């Protein structure tokens, strides 16, 4: 394979992996925005917009930290003080300790993999070397496979 072809292939794989990480980050942001809602009907849009804005600038590590934060899940959401306007309270969490610990570890690995790609892997890439391009190409394929192991996705 020619060096120019290898470079194109490595660039394609870098893009593929970055897109996968970005898609997952978008899912995390969505879940974090909607996993706990509490307010009067007239406030909901503002509550959602505020949550989206506060989450939008956070790093993948911060998002995973919030997602896996082990708050007291038995604590109740505040109840409405008045009954003039409809009030909604919704809270979602996972109450299976083994599942929780497994996901926490998987998501931590996901952040590590993302950081390897963005901060470290590309520093090792020498676009003038066939060996370097081949080595990085293989590592990007392994990283992609690991992503799908960490985040099982129904491919049907």
PDB file of C-alpha atoms in Angstrom:
ATOM      1  CA  UNK A   1       0.000   0.000   0.000  1.00  0.00           C
ATOM      2  CA  UNK A   2       1.273   3.461  -0.849  1.00  0.00           C
ATOM      3  CA  UNK A   3       2.025   5.929   1.913  1.00  0.00           C
ATOM      4  CA  UNK A   4      -0.604   8.361   0.581  1.00  0.00           C
ATOM      5  CA  UNK A   5      -3.240   5.591   0.716  1.00  0.00           C
ATOM      6  CA  UNK A   6      -2.200   4.716   4.268  1.00  0.00           C
ATOM      7  CA  UNK A   7      -2.409   8.341   5.347  1.00  0.00           C
ATOM      8  CA  UNK A   8      -5.937   8.601   3.903  1.00  0.00           C
ATOM      9  CA  UNK A   9      -6.954   5.389   5.659  1.00  0.00           C
ATOM     10  CA  UNK A  10      -5.549   6.565   9.012  1.00  0.00           C
ATOM     11  CA  UNK A  11      -7.325   9.901   8.638  1.00  0.00           C
ATOM     12  CA  UNK A  12     -10.597   8.118   7.838  1.00  0.00           C
ATOM     13  CA  UNK A  13     -10.241   5.909  10.923  1.00  0.00           C
ATOM     14  CA  UNK A  14      -9.412   8.888  13.137  1.00  0.00           C
ATOM     15  CA  UNK A  15     -12.554  10.594  11.882  1.00  0.00           C
ATOM     16  CA  UNK A  16     -14.640   7.450  12.408  1.00  0.00           C
ATOM     17  CA  UNK A  17     -13.495   7.089  16.009  1.00  0.00           C
ATOM     18  CA  UNK A  18     -13.943  10.765  16.813  1.00  0.00           C
ATOM     19  CA  UNK A  19     -17.475  10.647  15.389  1.00  0.00           C
ATOM     20  CA  UNK A  20     -18.275   7.608  17.553  1.00  0.00           C
ATOM     21  CA  UNK A  21     -17.018   9.425  20.652  1.00  0.00           C
ATOM     22  CA  UNK A  22     -19.008  12.550  19.711  1.00  0.00           C
ATOM     23  CA  UNK A  23     -22.173  10.519  19.199  1.00  0.00           C
ATOM     24  CA  UNK A  24     -21.779   8.931  22.600  1.00  0.00           C
ATOM     25  CA  UNK A  25     -21.099  12.324  24.160  1.00  0.00           C
ATOM     26  CA  UNK A  26     -24.324  13.605  22.594  1.00  0.00           C
ATOM     27  CA  UNK A  27     -26.244  10.675  24.077  1.00  0.00           C
ATOM     28  CA  UNK A  28     -24.767  11.370  27.504  1.00  0.00           C
ATOM     29  CA  UNK A  29     -25.755  15.032  27.275  1.00  0.00           C
ATOM     30  CA  UNK A  30     -29.292  14.064  26.325  1.00  0.00           C
ATOM     31  CA  UNK A  31     -29.638  11.567  29.183  1.00  0.00           C
ATOM     32  CA  UNK A  32     -28.187  14.023  31.705  1.00  0.00           C
ATOM     33  CA  UNK A  33     -30.579  16.723  30.524  1.00  0.00           C
ATOM     34  CA  UNK A  34     -33.670  14.565  30.967  1.00  0.00           C
ATOM     35  CA  UNK A  35     -32.849  12.071  33.735  1.00  0.00           C
ATOM     36  CA  UNK A  36     -34.279  14.340  36.421  1.00  0.00           C
ATOM     37  CA  UNK A  37     -37.005  16.873  35.745  1.00  0.00           C
ATOM     38  CA  UNK A  38     -38.787  18.792  38.452  1.00  0.00           C
ATOM     39  CA  UNK A  39     -40.950  21.865  38.045  1.00  0.00           C
ATOM     40  CA  UNK A  40     -44.210  23.439  37.056  1.00  0.00           C
ATOM     41  CA  UNK A  41     -45.391  22.952  33.494  1.00  0.00           C
ATOM     42  CA  UNK A  42     -44.746  26.604  32.659  1.00  0.00           C
ATOM     43  CA  UNK A  43     -41.097  26.260  33.835  1.00  0.00           C
ATOM     44  CA  UNK A  44     -40.181  23.037  32.027  1.00  0.00           C
ATOM     45  CA  UNK A  45     -38.811  24.586  28.844  1.00  0.00           C
ATOM     46  CA  UNK A  46     -36.610  26.978  30.854  1.00  0.00           C
ATOM     47  CA  UNK A  47     -35.449  24.134  33.115  1.00  0.00           C
ATOM     48  CA  UNK A  48     -34.489  22.022  30.100  1.00  0.00           C
ATOM     49  CA  UNK A  49     -32.709  24.914  28.369  1.00  0.00           C
ATOM     50  CA  UNK A  50     -30.789  25.726  31.557  1.00  0.00           C
ATOM     51  CA  UNK A  51     -29.695  22.085  31.910  1.00  0.00           C
ATOM     52  CA  UNK A  52     -28.650  21.900  28.248  1.00  0.00           C
ATOM     53  CA  UNK A  53     -26.599  25.088  28.594  1.00  0.00           C
ATOM     54  CA  UNK A  54     -24.868  23.915  31.767  1.00  0.00           C
ATOM     55  CA  UNK A  55     -24.021  20.540  30.220  1.00  0.00           C
ATOM     56  CA  UNK A  56     -23.021  21.774  26.755  1.00  0.00           C
ATOM     57  CA  UNK A  57     -19.481  22.909  27.636  1.00  0.00           C
ATOM     58  CA  UNK A  58     -18.506  19.951  29.811  1.00  0.00           C
ATOM     59  CA  UNK A  59     -15.819  17.452  28.907  1.00  0.00           C
ATOM     60  CA  UNK A  60     -16.530  13.773  28.341  1.00  0.00           C
ATOM     61  CA  UNK A  61     -14.911  13.030  31.714  1.00  0.00           C
ATOM     62  CA  UNK A  62     -17.175  15.513  33.477  1.00  0.00           C
ATOM     63  CA  UNK A  63     -20.248  14.090  31.763  1.00  0.00           C
ATOM     64  CA  UNK A  64     -19.342  10.530  32.722  1.00  0.00           C
ATOM     65  CA  UNK A  65     -18.670  11.710  36.285  1.00  0.00           C
ATOM     66  CA  UNK A  66     -22.147  13.222  36.498  1.00  0.00           C
ATOM     67  CA  UNK A  67     -23.745  10.197  34.897  1.00  0.00           C
ATOM     68  CA  UNK A  68     -22.081   7.780  37.319  1.00  0.00           C
ATOM     69  CA  UNK A  69     -22.316  10.001  40.379  1.00  0.00           C
ATOM     70  CA  UNK A  70     -23.714   7.881  43.166  1.00  0.00           C
ATOM     71  CA  UNK A  71     -26.228  10.186  44.779  1.00  0.00           C
ATOM     72  CA  UNK A  72     -28.674   8.952  47.353  1.00  0.00           C
ATOM     73  CA  UNK A  73     -31.212   7.533  44.944  1.00  0.00           C
ATOM     74  CA  UNK A  74     -33.822   7.230  47.671  1.00  0.00           C
ATOM     75  CA  UNK A  75     -33.915  10.986  48.148  1.00  0.00           C
ATOM     76  CA  UNK A  76     -37.170  12.282  46.785  1.00  0.00           C
ATOM     77  CA  UNK A  77     -37.656  15.107  44.375  1.00  0.00           C
ATOM     78  CA  UNK A  78     -39.248  18.150  45.959  1.00  0.00           C
ATOM     79  CA  UNK A  79     -42.990  18.315  45.717  1.00  0.00           C
ATOM     80  CA  UNK A  80     -44.920  21.316  44.521  1.00  0.00           C
ATOM     81  CA  UNK A  81     -45.877  23.769  47.245  1.00  0.00           C
ATOM     82  CA  UNK A  82     -48.973  24.903  45.426  1.00  0.00           C
ATOM     83  CA  UNK A  83     -51.567  23.097  43.408  1.00  0.00           C
ATOM     84  CA  UNK A  84     -52.534  25.989  41.132  1.00  0.00           C
ATOM     85  CA  UNK A  85     -50.428  24.771  38.218  1.00  0.00           C
ATOM     86  CA  UNK A  86     -49.555  21.197  37.237  1.00  0.00           C
ATOM     87  CA  UNK A  87     -46.168  20.090  38.529  1.00  0.00           C
ATOM     88  CA  UNK A  88     -43.976  17.327  37.091  1.00  0.00           C
ATOM     89  CA  UNK A  89     -41.313  15.359  38.928  1.00  0.00           C
ATOM     90  CA  UNK A  90     -39.375  12.649  37.141  1.00  0.00           C
ATOM     91  CA  UNK A  91     -36.164  10.904  38.160  1.00  0.00           C
ATOM     92  CA  UNK A  92     -34.375   8.002  36.504  1.00  0.00           C
ATOM     93  CA  UNK A  93     -31.612   5.903  38.026  1.00  0.00           C
ATOM     94  CA  UNK A  94     -30.299   2.358  37.990  1.00  0.00           C
ATOM     95  CA  UNK A  95     -30.692   0.480  41.248  1.00  0.00           C
ATOM     96  CA  UNK A  96     -28.606  -2.604  40.397  1.00  0.00           C
ATOM     97  CA  UNK A  97     -25.222  -2.278  42.120  1.00  0.00           C
ATOM     98  CA  UNK A  98     -23.391  -4.779  39.859  1.00  0.00           C
ATOM     99  CA  UNK A  99     -24.767  -3.163  36.703  1.00  0.00           C
ATOM    100  CA  UNK A 100     -23.910   0.280  38.055  1.00  0.00           C
ATOM    101  CA  UNK A 101     -20.299  -0.674  38.887  1.00  0.00           C
ATOM    102  CA  UNK A 102     -19.850  -2.365  35.503  1.00  0.00           C
ATOM    103  CA  UNK A 103     -21.144   0.712  33.642  1.00  0.00           C
ATOM    104  CA  UNK A 104     -19.046   3.040  35.764  1.00  0.00           C
ATOM    105  CA  UNK A 105     -15.921   1.060  34.859  1.00  0.00           C
ATOM    106  CA  UNK A 106     -16.906   0.855  31.175  1.00  0.00           C
ATOM    107  CA  UNK A 107     -17.545   4.584  30.961  1.00  0.00           C
ATOM    108  CA  UNK A 108     -14.252   5.339  32.687  1.00  0.00           C
ATOM    109  CA  UNK A 109     -12.493   3.215  30.058  1.00  0.00           C
ATOM    110  CA  UNK A 110     -14.412   5.073  27.357  1.00  0.00           C
ATOM    111  CA  UNK A 111     -13.067   8.398  28.617  1.00  0.00           C
ATOM    112  CA  UNK A 112      -9.545   6.951  28.715  1.00  0.00           C
ATOM    113  CA  UNK A 113      -9.878   5.726  25.120  1.00  0.00           C
ATOM    114  CA  UNK A 114     -11.150   9.102  23.967  1.00  0.00           C
ATOM    115  CA  UNK A 115      -8.279  10.872  25.700  1.00  0.00           C
ATOM    116  CA  UNK A 116      -5.776   8.462  24.129  1.00  0.00           C
ATOM    117  CA  UNK A 117      -7.098   9.363  20.688  1.00  0.00           C
ATOM    118  CA  UNK A 118      -7.337  13.102  21.167  1.00  0.00           C
ATOM    119  CA  UNK A 119      -4.297  13.750  23.349  1.00  0.00           C
ATOM    120  CA  UNK A 120      -1.784  10.942  22.833  1.00  0.00           C
ATOM    121  CA  UNK A 121      -2.246   8.672  19.829  1.00  0.00           C
ATOM    122  CA  UNK A 122      -1.834  11.370  17.231  1.00  0.00           C
ATOM    123  CA  UNK A 123       1.425  12.543  18.798  1.00  0.00           C
ATOM    124  CA  UNK A 124       2.816   9.117  17.883  1.00  0.00           C
ATOM    125  CA  UNK A 125       1.741   9.381  14.247  1.00  0.00           C
ATOM    126  CA  UNK A 126       4.492  10.084  11.752  1.00  0.00           C
ATOM    127  CA  UNK A 127       2.868  10.779   8.392  1.00  0.00           C
ATOM    128  CA  UNK A 128       6.179  10.192   6.655  1.00  0.00           C
ATOM    129  CA  UNK A 129       6.491   6.617   7.915  1.00  0.00           C
ATOM    130  CA  UNK A 130       4.635   3.595   6.535  1.00  0.00           C
ATOM    131  CA  UNK A 131       5.338   1.648   9.756  1.00  0.00           C
ATOM    132  CA  UNK A 132       3.912   4.444  11.907  1.00  0.00           C
ATOM    133  CA  UNK A 133       0.789   4.738   9.751  1.00  0.00           C
ATOM    134  CA  UNK A 134       0.211   0.964   9.794  1.00  0.00           C
ATOM    135  CA  UNK A 135       0.728   0.779  13.578  1.00  0.00           C
ATOM    136  CA  UNK A 136      -1.668   3.665  14.225  1.00  0.00           C
ATOM    137  CA  UNK A 137      -4.204   2.237  11.766  1.00  0.00           C
ATOM    138  CA  UNK A 138      -4.271  -1.058  13.686  1.00  0.00           C
ATOM    139  CA  UNK A 139      -4.584   0.749  17.013  1.00  0.00           C
ATOM    140  CA  UNK A 140      -7.513   2.792  15.674  1.00  0.00           C
ATOM    141  CA  UNK A 141      -9.270  -0.431  14.580  1.00  0.00           C
ATOM    142  CA  UNK A 142      -8.698  -1.934  18.036  1.00  0.00           C
ATOM    143  CA  UNK A 143     -10.008   1.228  19.647  1.00  0.00           C
ATOM    144  CA  UNK A 144     -13.131   1.106  17.473  1.00  0.00           C
ATOM    145  CA  UNK A 145     -13.779  -2.540  18.416  1.00  0.00           C
ATOM    146  CA  UNK A 146     -13.255  -1.650  22.084  1.00  0.00           C
ATOM    147  CA  UNK A 147     -15.809   1.154  21.780  1.00  0.00           C
ATOM    148  CA  UNK A 148     -18.433  -1.297  20.611  1.00  0.00           C
ATOM    149  CA  UNK A 149     -17.521  -3.661  23.454  1.00  0.00           C
ATOM    150  CA  UNK A 150     -17.801  -0.858  26.005  1.00  0.00           C
ATOM    151  CA  UNK A 151     -21.062   0.408  24.537  1.00  0.00           C
ATOM    152  CA  UNK A 152     -23.031  -2.545  23.205  1.00  0.00           C
ATOM    153  CA  UNK A 153     -25.160  -1.327  20.342  1.00  0.00           C
ATOM    154  CA  UNK A 154     -27.866  -3.387  18.702  1.00  0.00           C
ATOM    155  CA  UNK A 155     -26.715  -3.495  15.073  1.00  0.00           C
ATOM    156  CA  UNK A 156     -29.911  -5.043  13.683  1.00  0.00           C
TER     157      UNK A 156
END
